[in-house]
Short mmCIF file of C-alpha atoms and ligand atoms in Angstrom, two decimals:
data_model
loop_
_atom_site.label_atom_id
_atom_site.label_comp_id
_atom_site.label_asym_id
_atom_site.label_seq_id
_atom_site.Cartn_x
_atom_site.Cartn_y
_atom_site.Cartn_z
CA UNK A 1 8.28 -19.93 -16.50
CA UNK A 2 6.81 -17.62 -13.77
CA UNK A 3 6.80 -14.26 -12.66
CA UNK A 4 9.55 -13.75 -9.63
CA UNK A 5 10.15 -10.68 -7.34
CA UNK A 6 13.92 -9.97 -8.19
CA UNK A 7 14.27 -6.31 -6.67
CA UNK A 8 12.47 -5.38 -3.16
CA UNK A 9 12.43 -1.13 -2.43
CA UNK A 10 11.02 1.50 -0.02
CA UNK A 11 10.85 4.86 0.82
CA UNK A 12 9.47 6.87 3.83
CA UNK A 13 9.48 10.24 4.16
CA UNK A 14 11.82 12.15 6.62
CA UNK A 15 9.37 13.86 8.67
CA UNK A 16 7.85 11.35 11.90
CA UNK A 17 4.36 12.32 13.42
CA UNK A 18 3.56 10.84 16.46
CA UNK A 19 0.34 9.98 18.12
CA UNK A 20 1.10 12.55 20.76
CA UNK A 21 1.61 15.03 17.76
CA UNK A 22 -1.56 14.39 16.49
CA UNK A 23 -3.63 14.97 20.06
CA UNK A 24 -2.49 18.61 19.39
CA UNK A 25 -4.39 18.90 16.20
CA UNK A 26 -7.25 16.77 17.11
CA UNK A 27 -9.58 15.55 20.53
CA UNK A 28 -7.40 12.23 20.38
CA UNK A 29 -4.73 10.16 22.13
CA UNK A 30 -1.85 8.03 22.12
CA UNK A 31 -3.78 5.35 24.16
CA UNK A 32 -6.66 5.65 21.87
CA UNK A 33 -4.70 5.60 18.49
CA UNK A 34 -2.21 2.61 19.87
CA UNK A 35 -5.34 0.17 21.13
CA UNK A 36 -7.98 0.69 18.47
CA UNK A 37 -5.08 0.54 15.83
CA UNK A 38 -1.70 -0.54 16.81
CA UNK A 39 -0.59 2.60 15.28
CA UNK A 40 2.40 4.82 17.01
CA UNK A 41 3.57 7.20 14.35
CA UNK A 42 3.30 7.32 10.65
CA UNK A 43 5.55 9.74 8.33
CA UNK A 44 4.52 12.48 6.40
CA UNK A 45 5.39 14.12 2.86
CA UNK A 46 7.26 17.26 2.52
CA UNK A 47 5.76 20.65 1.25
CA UNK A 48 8.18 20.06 -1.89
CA UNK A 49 7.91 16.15 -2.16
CA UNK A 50 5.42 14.71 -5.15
CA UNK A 51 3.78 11.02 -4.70
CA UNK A 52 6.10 10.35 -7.83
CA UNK A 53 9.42 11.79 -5.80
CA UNK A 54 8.87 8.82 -3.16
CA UNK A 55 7.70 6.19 -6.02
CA UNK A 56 11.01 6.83 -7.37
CA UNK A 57 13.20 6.74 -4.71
CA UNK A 58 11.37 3.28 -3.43
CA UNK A 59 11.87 2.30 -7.35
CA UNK A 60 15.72 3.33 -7.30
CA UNK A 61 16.66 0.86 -4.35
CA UNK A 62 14.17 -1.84 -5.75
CA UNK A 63 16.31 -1.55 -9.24
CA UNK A 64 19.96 -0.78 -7.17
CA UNK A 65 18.74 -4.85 -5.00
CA UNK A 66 17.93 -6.16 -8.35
CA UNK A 67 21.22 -5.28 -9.92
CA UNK A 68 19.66 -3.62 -12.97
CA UNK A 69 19.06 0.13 -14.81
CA UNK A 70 15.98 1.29 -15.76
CA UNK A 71 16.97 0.70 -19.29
CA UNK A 72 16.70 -3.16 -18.48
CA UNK A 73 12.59 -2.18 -17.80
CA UNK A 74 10.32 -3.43 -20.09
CA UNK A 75 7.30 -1.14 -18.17
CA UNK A 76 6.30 0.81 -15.01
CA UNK A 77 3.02 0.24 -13.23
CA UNK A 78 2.09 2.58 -10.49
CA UNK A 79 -0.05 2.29 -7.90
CA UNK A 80 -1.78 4.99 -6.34
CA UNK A 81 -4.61 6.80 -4.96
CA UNK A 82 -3.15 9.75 -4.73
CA UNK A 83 -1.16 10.79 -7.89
CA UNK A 84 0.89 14.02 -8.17
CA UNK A 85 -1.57 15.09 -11.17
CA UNK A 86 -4.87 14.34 -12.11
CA UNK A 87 -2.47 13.61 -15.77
CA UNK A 88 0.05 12.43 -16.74
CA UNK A 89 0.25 9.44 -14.96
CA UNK A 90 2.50 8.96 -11.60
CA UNK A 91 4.34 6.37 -13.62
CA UNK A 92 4.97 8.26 -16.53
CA UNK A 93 7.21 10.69 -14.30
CA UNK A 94 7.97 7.83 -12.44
CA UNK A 95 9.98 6.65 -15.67
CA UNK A 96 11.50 9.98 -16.78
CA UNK A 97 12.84 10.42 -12.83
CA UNK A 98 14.43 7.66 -13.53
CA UNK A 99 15.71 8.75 -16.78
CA UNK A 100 13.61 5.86 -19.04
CA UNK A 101 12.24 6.23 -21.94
CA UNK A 102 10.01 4.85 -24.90
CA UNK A 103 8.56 1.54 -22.64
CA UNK A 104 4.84 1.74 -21.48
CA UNK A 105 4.22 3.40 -18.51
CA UNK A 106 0.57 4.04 -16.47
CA UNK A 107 -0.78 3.96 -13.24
CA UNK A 108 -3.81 1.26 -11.90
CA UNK A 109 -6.52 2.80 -8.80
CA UNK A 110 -7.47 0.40 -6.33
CA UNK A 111 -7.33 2.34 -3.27
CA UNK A 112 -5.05 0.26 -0.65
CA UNK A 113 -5.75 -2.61 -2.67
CA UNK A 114 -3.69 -1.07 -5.60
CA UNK A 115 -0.46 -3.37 -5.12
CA UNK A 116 -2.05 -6.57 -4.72
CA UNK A 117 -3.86 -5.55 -8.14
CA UNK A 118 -1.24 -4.42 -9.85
CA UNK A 119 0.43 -7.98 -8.88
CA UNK A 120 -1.90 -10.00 -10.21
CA UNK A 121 -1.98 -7.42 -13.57
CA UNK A 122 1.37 -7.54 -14.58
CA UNK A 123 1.52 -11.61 -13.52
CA UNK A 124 -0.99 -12.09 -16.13
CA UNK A 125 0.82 -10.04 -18.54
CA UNK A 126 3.70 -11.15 -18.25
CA UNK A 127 2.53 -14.87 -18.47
CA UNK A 128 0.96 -13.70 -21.74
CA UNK A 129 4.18 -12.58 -23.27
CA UNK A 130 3.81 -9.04 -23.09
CA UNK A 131 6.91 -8.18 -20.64
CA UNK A 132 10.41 -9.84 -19.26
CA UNK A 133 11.08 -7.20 -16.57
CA UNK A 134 8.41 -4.67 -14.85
CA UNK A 135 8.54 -2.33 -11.97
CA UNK A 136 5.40 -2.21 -9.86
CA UNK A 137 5.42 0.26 -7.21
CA UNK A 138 2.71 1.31 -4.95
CA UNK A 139 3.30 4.43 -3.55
CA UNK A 140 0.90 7.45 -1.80
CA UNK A 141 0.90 10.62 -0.14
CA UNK A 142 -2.52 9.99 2.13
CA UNK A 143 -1.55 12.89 4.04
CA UNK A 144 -2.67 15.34 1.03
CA UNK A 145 -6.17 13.82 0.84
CA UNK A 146 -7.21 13.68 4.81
CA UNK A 147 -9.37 15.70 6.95
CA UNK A 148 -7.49 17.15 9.51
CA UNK A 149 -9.93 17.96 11.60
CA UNK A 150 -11.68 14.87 11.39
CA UNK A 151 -10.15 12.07 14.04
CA UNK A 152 -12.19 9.34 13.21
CA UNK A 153 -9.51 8.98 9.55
CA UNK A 154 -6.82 11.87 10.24
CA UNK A 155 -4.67 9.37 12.69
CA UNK A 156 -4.83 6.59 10.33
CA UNK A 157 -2.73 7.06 7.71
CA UNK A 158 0.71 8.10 6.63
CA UNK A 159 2.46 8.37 3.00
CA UNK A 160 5.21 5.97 1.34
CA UNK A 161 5.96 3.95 -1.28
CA UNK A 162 7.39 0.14 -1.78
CA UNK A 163 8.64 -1.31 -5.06
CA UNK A 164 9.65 -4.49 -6.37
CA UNK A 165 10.78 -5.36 -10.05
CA UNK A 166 9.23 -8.39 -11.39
CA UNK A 167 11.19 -10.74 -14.23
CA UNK A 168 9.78 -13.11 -15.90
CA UNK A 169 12.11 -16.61 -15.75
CA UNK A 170 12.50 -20.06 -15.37
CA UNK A 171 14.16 -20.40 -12.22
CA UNK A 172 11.81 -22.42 -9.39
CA UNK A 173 9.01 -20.40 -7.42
CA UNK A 174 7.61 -17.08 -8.16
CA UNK A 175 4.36 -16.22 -8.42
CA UNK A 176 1.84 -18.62 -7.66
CA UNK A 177 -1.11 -16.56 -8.51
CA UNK A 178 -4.46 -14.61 -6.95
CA UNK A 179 -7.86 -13.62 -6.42
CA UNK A 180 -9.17 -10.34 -6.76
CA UNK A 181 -12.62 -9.16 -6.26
CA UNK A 182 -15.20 -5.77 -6.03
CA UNK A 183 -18.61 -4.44 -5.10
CA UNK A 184 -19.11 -1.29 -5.84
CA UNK A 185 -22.70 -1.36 -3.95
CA UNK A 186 -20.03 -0.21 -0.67
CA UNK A 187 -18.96 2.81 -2.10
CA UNK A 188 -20.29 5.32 0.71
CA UNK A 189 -18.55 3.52 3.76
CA UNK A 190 -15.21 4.75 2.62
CA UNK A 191 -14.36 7.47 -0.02
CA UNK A 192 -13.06 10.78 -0.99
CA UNK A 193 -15.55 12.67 -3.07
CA UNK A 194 -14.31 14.97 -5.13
CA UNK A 195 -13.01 13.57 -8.60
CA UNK A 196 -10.21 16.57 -8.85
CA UNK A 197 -7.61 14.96 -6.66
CA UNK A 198 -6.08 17.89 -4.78
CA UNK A 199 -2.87 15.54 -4.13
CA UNK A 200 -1.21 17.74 -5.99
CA UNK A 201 0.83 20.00 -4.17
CA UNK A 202 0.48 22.83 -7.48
CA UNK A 203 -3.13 23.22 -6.27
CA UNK A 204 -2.50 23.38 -2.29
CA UNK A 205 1.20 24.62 -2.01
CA UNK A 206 -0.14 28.22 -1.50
CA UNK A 207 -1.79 27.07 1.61
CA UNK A 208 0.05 24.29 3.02
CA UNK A 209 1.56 24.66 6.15
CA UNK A 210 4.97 22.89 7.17
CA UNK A 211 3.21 19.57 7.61
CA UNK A 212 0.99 19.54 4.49
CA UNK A 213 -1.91 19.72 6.77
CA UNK A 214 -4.17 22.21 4.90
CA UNK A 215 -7.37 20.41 3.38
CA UNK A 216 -9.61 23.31 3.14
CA UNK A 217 -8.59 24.46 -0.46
CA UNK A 218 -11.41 24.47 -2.67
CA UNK A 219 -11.05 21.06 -4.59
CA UNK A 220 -9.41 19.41 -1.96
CA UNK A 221 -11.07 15.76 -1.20
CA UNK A 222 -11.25 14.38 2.28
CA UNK A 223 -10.63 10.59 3.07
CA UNK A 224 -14.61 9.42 4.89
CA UNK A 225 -14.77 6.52 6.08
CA UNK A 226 -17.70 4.70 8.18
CA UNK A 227 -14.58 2.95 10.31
CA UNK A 228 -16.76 0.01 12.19
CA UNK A 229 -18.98 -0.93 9.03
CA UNK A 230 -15.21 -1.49 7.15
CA UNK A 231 -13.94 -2.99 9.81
CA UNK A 232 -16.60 -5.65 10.14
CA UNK A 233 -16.35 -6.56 6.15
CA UNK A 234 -12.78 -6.20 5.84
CA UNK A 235 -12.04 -9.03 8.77
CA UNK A 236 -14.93 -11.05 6.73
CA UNK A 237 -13.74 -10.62 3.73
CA UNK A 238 -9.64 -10.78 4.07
CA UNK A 239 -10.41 -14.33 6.00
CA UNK A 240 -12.69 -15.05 2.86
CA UNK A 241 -9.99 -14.35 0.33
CA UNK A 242 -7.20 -15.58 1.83
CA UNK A 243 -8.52 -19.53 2.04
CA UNK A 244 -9.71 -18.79 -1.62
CA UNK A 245 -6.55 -18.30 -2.74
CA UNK A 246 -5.23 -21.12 -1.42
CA UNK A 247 -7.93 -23.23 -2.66
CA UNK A 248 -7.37 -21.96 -6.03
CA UNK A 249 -3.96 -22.74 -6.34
CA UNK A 250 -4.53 -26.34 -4.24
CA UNK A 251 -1.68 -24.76 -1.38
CA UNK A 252 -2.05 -25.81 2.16
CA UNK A 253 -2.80 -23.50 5.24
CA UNK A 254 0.27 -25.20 6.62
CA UNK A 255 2.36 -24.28 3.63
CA UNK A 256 1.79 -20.30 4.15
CA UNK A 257 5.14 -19.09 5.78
CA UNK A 258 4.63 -15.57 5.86
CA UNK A 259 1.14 -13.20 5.79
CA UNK A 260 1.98 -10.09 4.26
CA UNK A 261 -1.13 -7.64 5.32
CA UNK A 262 -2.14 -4.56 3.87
CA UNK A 263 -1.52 -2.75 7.79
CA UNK A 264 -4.91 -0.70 8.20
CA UNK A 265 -5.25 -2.06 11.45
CA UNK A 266 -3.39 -4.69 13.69
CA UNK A 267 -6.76 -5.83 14.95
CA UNK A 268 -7.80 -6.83 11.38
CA UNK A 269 -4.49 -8.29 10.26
CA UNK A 270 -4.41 -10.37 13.35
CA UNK A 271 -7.68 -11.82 12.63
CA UNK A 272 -6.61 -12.65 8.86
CA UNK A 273 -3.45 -14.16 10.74
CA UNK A 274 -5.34 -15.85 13.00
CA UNK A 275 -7.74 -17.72 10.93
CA UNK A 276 -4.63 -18.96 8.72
CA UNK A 277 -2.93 -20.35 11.89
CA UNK A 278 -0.06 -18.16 11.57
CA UNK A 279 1.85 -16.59 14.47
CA UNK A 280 2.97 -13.33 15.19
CA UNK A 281 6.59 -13.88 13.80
CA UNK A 282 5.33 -14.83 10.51
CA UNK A 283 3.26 -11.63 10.14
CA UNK A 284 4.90 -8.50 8.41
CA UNK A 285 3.88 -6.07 10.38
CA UNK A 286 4.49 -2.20 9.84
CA UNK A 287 1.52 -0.68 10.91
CA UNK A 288 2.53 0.84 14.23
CA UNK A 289 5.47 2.91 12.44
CA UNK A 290 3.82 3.32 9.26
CA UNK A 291 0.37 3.57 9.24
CA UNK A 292 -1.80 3.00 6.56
CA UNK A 293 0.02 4.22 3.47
CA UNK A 294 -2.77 2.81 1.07
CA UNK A 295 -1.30 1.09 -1.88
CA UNK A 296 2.44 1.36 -0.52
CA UNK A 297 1.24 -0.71 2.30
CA UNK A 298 2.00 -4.22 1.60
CA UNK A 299 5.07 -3.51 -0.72
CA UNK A 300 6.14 -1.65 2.38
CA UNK A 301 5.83 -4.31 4.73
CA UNK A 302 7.19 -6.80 2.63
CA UNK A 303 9.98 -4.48 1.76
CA UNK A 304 10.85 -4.82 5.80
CA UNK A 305 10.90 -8.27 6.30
CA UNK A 306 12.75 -8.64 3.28
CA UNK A 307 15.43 -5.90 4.35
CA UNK A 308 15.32 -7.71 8.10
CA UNK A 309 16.87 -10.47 6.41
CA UNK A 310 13.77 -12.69 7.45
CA UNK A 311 12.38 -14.27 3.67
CA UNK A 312 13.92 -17.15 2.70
CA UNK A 313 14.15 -18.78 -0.70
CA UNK A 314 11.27 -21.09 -1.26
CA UNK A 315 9.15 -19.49 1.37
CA UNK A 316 5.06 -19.15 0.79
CA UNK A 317 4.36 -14.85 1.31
CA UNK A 318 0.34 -14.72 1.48
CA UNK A 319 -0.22 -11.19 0.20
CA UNK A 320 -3.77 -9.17 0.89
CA UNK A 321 -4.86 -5.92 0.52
CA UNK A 322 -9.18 -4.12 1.44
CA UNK A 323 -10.06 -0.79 0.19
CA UNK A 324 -12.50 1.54 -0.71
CA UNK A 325 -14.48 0.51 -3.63
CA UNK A 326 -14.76 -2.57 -1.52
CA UNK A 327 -12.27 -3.40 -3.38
CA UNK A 328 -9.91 -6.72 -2.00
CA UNK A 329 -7.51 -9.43 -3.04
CA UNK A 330 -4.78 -11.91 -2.44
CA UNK A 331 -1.56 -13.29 -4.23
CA UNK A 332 0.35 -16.00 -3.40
CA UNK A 333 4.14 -15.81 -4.26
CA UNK A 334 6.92 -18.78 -3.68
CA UNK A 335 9.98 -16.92 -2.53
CA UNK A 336 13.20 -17.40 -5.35
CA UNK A 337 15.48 -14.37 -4.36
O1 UT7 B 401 -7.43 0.76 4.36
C1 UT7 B 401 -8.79 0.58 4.02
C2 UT7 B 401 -9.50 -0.16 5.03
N1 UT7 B 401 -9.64 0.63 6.24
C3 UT7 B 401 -9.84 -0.04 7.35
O2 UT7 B 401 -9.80 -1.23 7.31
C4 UT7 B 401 -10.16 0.71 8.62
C5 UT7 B 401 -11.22 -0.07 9.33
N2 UT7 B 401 -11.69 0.49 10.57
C6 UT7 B 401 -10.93 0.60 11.68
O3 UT7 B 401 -9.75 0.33 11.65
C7 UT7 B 401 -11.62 0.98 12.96
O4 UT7 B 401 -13.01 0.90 12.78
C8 UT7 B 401 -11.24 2.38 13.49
C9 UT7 B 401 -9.81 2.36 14.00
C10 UT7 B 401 -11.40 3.42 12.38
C11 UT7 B 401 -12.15 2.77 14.66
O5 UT7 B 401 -12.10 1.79 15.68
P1 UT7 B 401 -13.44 1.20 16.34
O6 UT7 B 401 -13.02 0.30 17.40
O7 UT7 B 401 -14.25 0.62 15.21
O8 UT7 B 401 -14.08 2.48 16.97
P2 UT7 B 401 -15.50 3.16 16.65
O9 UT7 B 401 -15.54 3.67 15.25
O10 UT7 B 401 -16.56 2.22 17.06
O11 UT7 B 401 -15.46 4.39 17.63
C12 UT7 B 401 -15.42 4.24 19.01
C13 UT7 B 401 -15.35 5.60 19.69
C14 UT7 B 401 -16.35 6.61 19.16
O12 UT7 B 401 -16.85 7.32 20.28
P3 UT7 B 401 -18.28 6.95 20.92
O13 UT7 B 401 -19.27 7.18 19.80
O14 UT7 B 401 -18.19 5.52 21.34
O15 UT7 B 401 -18.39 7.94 22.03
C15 UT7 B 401 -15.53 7.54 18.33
O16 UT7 B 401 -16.05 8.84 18.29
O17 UT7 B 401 -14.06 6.19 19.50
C16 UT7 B 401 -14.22 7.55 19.06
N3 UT7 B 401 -13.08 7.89 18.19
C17 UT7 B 401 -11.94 8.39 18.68
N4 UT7 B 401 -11.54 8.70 19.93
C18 UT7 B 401 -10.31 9.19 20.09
C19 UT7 B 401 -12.98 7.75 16.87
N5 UT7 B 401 -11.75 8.16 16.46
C20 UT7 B 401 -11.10 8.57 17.57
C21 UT7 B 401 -9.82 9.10 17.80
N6 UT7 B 401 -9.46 9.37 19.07
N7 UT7 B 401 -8.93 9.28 16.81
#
């Protein structure tokens, strides 16, 4: 028995900003933003849109692939950094969206590790007997918690969400397993102070403008980030993790068919790819239309190769996610879809 992806989701919101959109806010470019980052656009949240509006949709079309109703959902696990309350929980709104009811719902904070966390969480629970069917989502509105004025984080990130729904079966392949690791001793190189969110659009909605782009309401917390100093560790430690992994579960380098990168930054995810062997076609990459979209990042991604039509059954996905905290991790999953 293992734990197998049987429902893949996403959900991006309407509204496009481009690099060149962003050099009217801030001293920046679309040369700048494209070779430091591989970024070209990322999409942004709407005035009236909640982090749980586009964890729902993503959840919807995860479900509608998997051929199930919420009422076939044992729980909901969200992933997020920035939920639409400080409480409830993002998944507990998640599930009455959806029109669920009664099953446990709550929502796990590991920055844009959160996914790749919530993973290996609801593997081990489910491998413990607690659930048969789970939807894990990952989803963020960044856009709410950035610094607008600040270009050294404003033209990284964008908002999103990616679900899957996980069963619990015999059928061959599923989740091989992961590694997931901390150190708290990083905590200044990237972090948003204030403990009251301000992702909430009930506390900025007076002040937002069409693009969400207000940050100066009293509360509000700013994404700061020392970019090189994370940069440096995160190539370290994502090449660390990702031979761990396979290690751990005795897999071969060779073996890995697809990398599935949390996309901060195509400089770092090449690296990771690099060190594994791997060429560009068997990298997910979303990063240039996306941006980072924290925790939705790698359910995103693979939510694209997935849709492209490019996983096949009994594939090796290498899964990673770095984030604030430091906070990183890997699973390894045998496609069976
Ligand atoms: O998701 C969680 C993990 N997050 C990450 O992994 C992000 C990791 N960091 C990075 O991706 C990169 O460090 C950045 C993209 C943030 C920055 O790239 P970099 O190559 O490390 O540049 P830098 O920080 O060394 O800055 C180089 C220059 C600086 O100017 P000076 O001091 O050399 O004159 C910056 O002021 O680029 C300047 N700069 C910009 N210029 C134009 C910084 N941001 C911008 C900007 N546009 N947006």
């Amino acid at each position: 028995m293992s734990t197998h992806i049987i429902g893949v989701g996403g959900y991006l919101p309407e509204h496009i900003m481009t690099n060149d959109d962003l050099a009217q806010i801030v001293d920046t470019s679309d040369t700048w933003i494209r070779e430091r980052t591989g970024i070209t656009q990322r999409h942004i949240i709407d005035k009236d849109e909640y982090t749980s509006d586009l964890a729902t949709r993503a959840a919807a079309q995860a479900l509608e692939d998997a051929g199930l109703s919420i009422d076939d959902m044992d729980a909901i696990v969200v992933a997020t950094t920035t939920p639409d309350m400080i409480f409830p929980s993002t998944a507990s709104m998640v599930q009455h969206k959806l029109g669920g009811k009664g099953f446990p719902a709550w929502d796990i904070q590991a920055v844009c590790s959160g996914f790749v966390y919530g993973l290996a969480q609801v593997d081990g629970m489910m491998k413990g007997g607690m659930f048969k069917r789970v939807l894990l989502i990952g989803a963020e509105s960044m856009s709410r918690i950035l610094d607008w004025q600040d270009r050294n984080t404003c033209v990284l990130f964008g908002d999103g969400a990616g679900a899957v729904v996980l069963e619990f079966n015999d059928d061959e392949g599923g989740v091989v397993g992961s590694v997931l690791h901390c150190d708290g001793s990083y905590r200044d190189l990237l972090l948003a102070k204030h403990a009251h969110p301000g992702a909430s659009p009930h506390h900025t909605r007076a002040k937002q403008d069409r693009l969400n782009m207000n940050t100066d309401a009293a509360g509000v917390a700013a994404v700061e980030m020392k970019g090189n100093e994370v940069f440096r560790f995160a190539v370290t430690k994502l090449g660390e993790v990702v031979k761990e992994v396979l290690e751990k579960y005795d897999v071969a380098q060779s073996d890995v068919d697809w990398l599935v990168p949390h996309q901060a930054n195509i400089r770092i995810l090449n690296a990771t790819a690099k060190k594994l062997g791997l060429t560009a076609d068997q990298v997910a990459l979303t990063v240039a239309q996306h941006a980072n979209t924290s925790a939705a990042s790698v359910p995103l991604a693979l939510n694209d190769i997935y849709r492209a039509g490019k996983v096949k059954k009994g594939q090796l996905l290498l899964l990673e996610a770095f984030a604030g905290g430091f906070a990183w991790g890997a699973n390894l999953v045998r496609w069976s879809k």
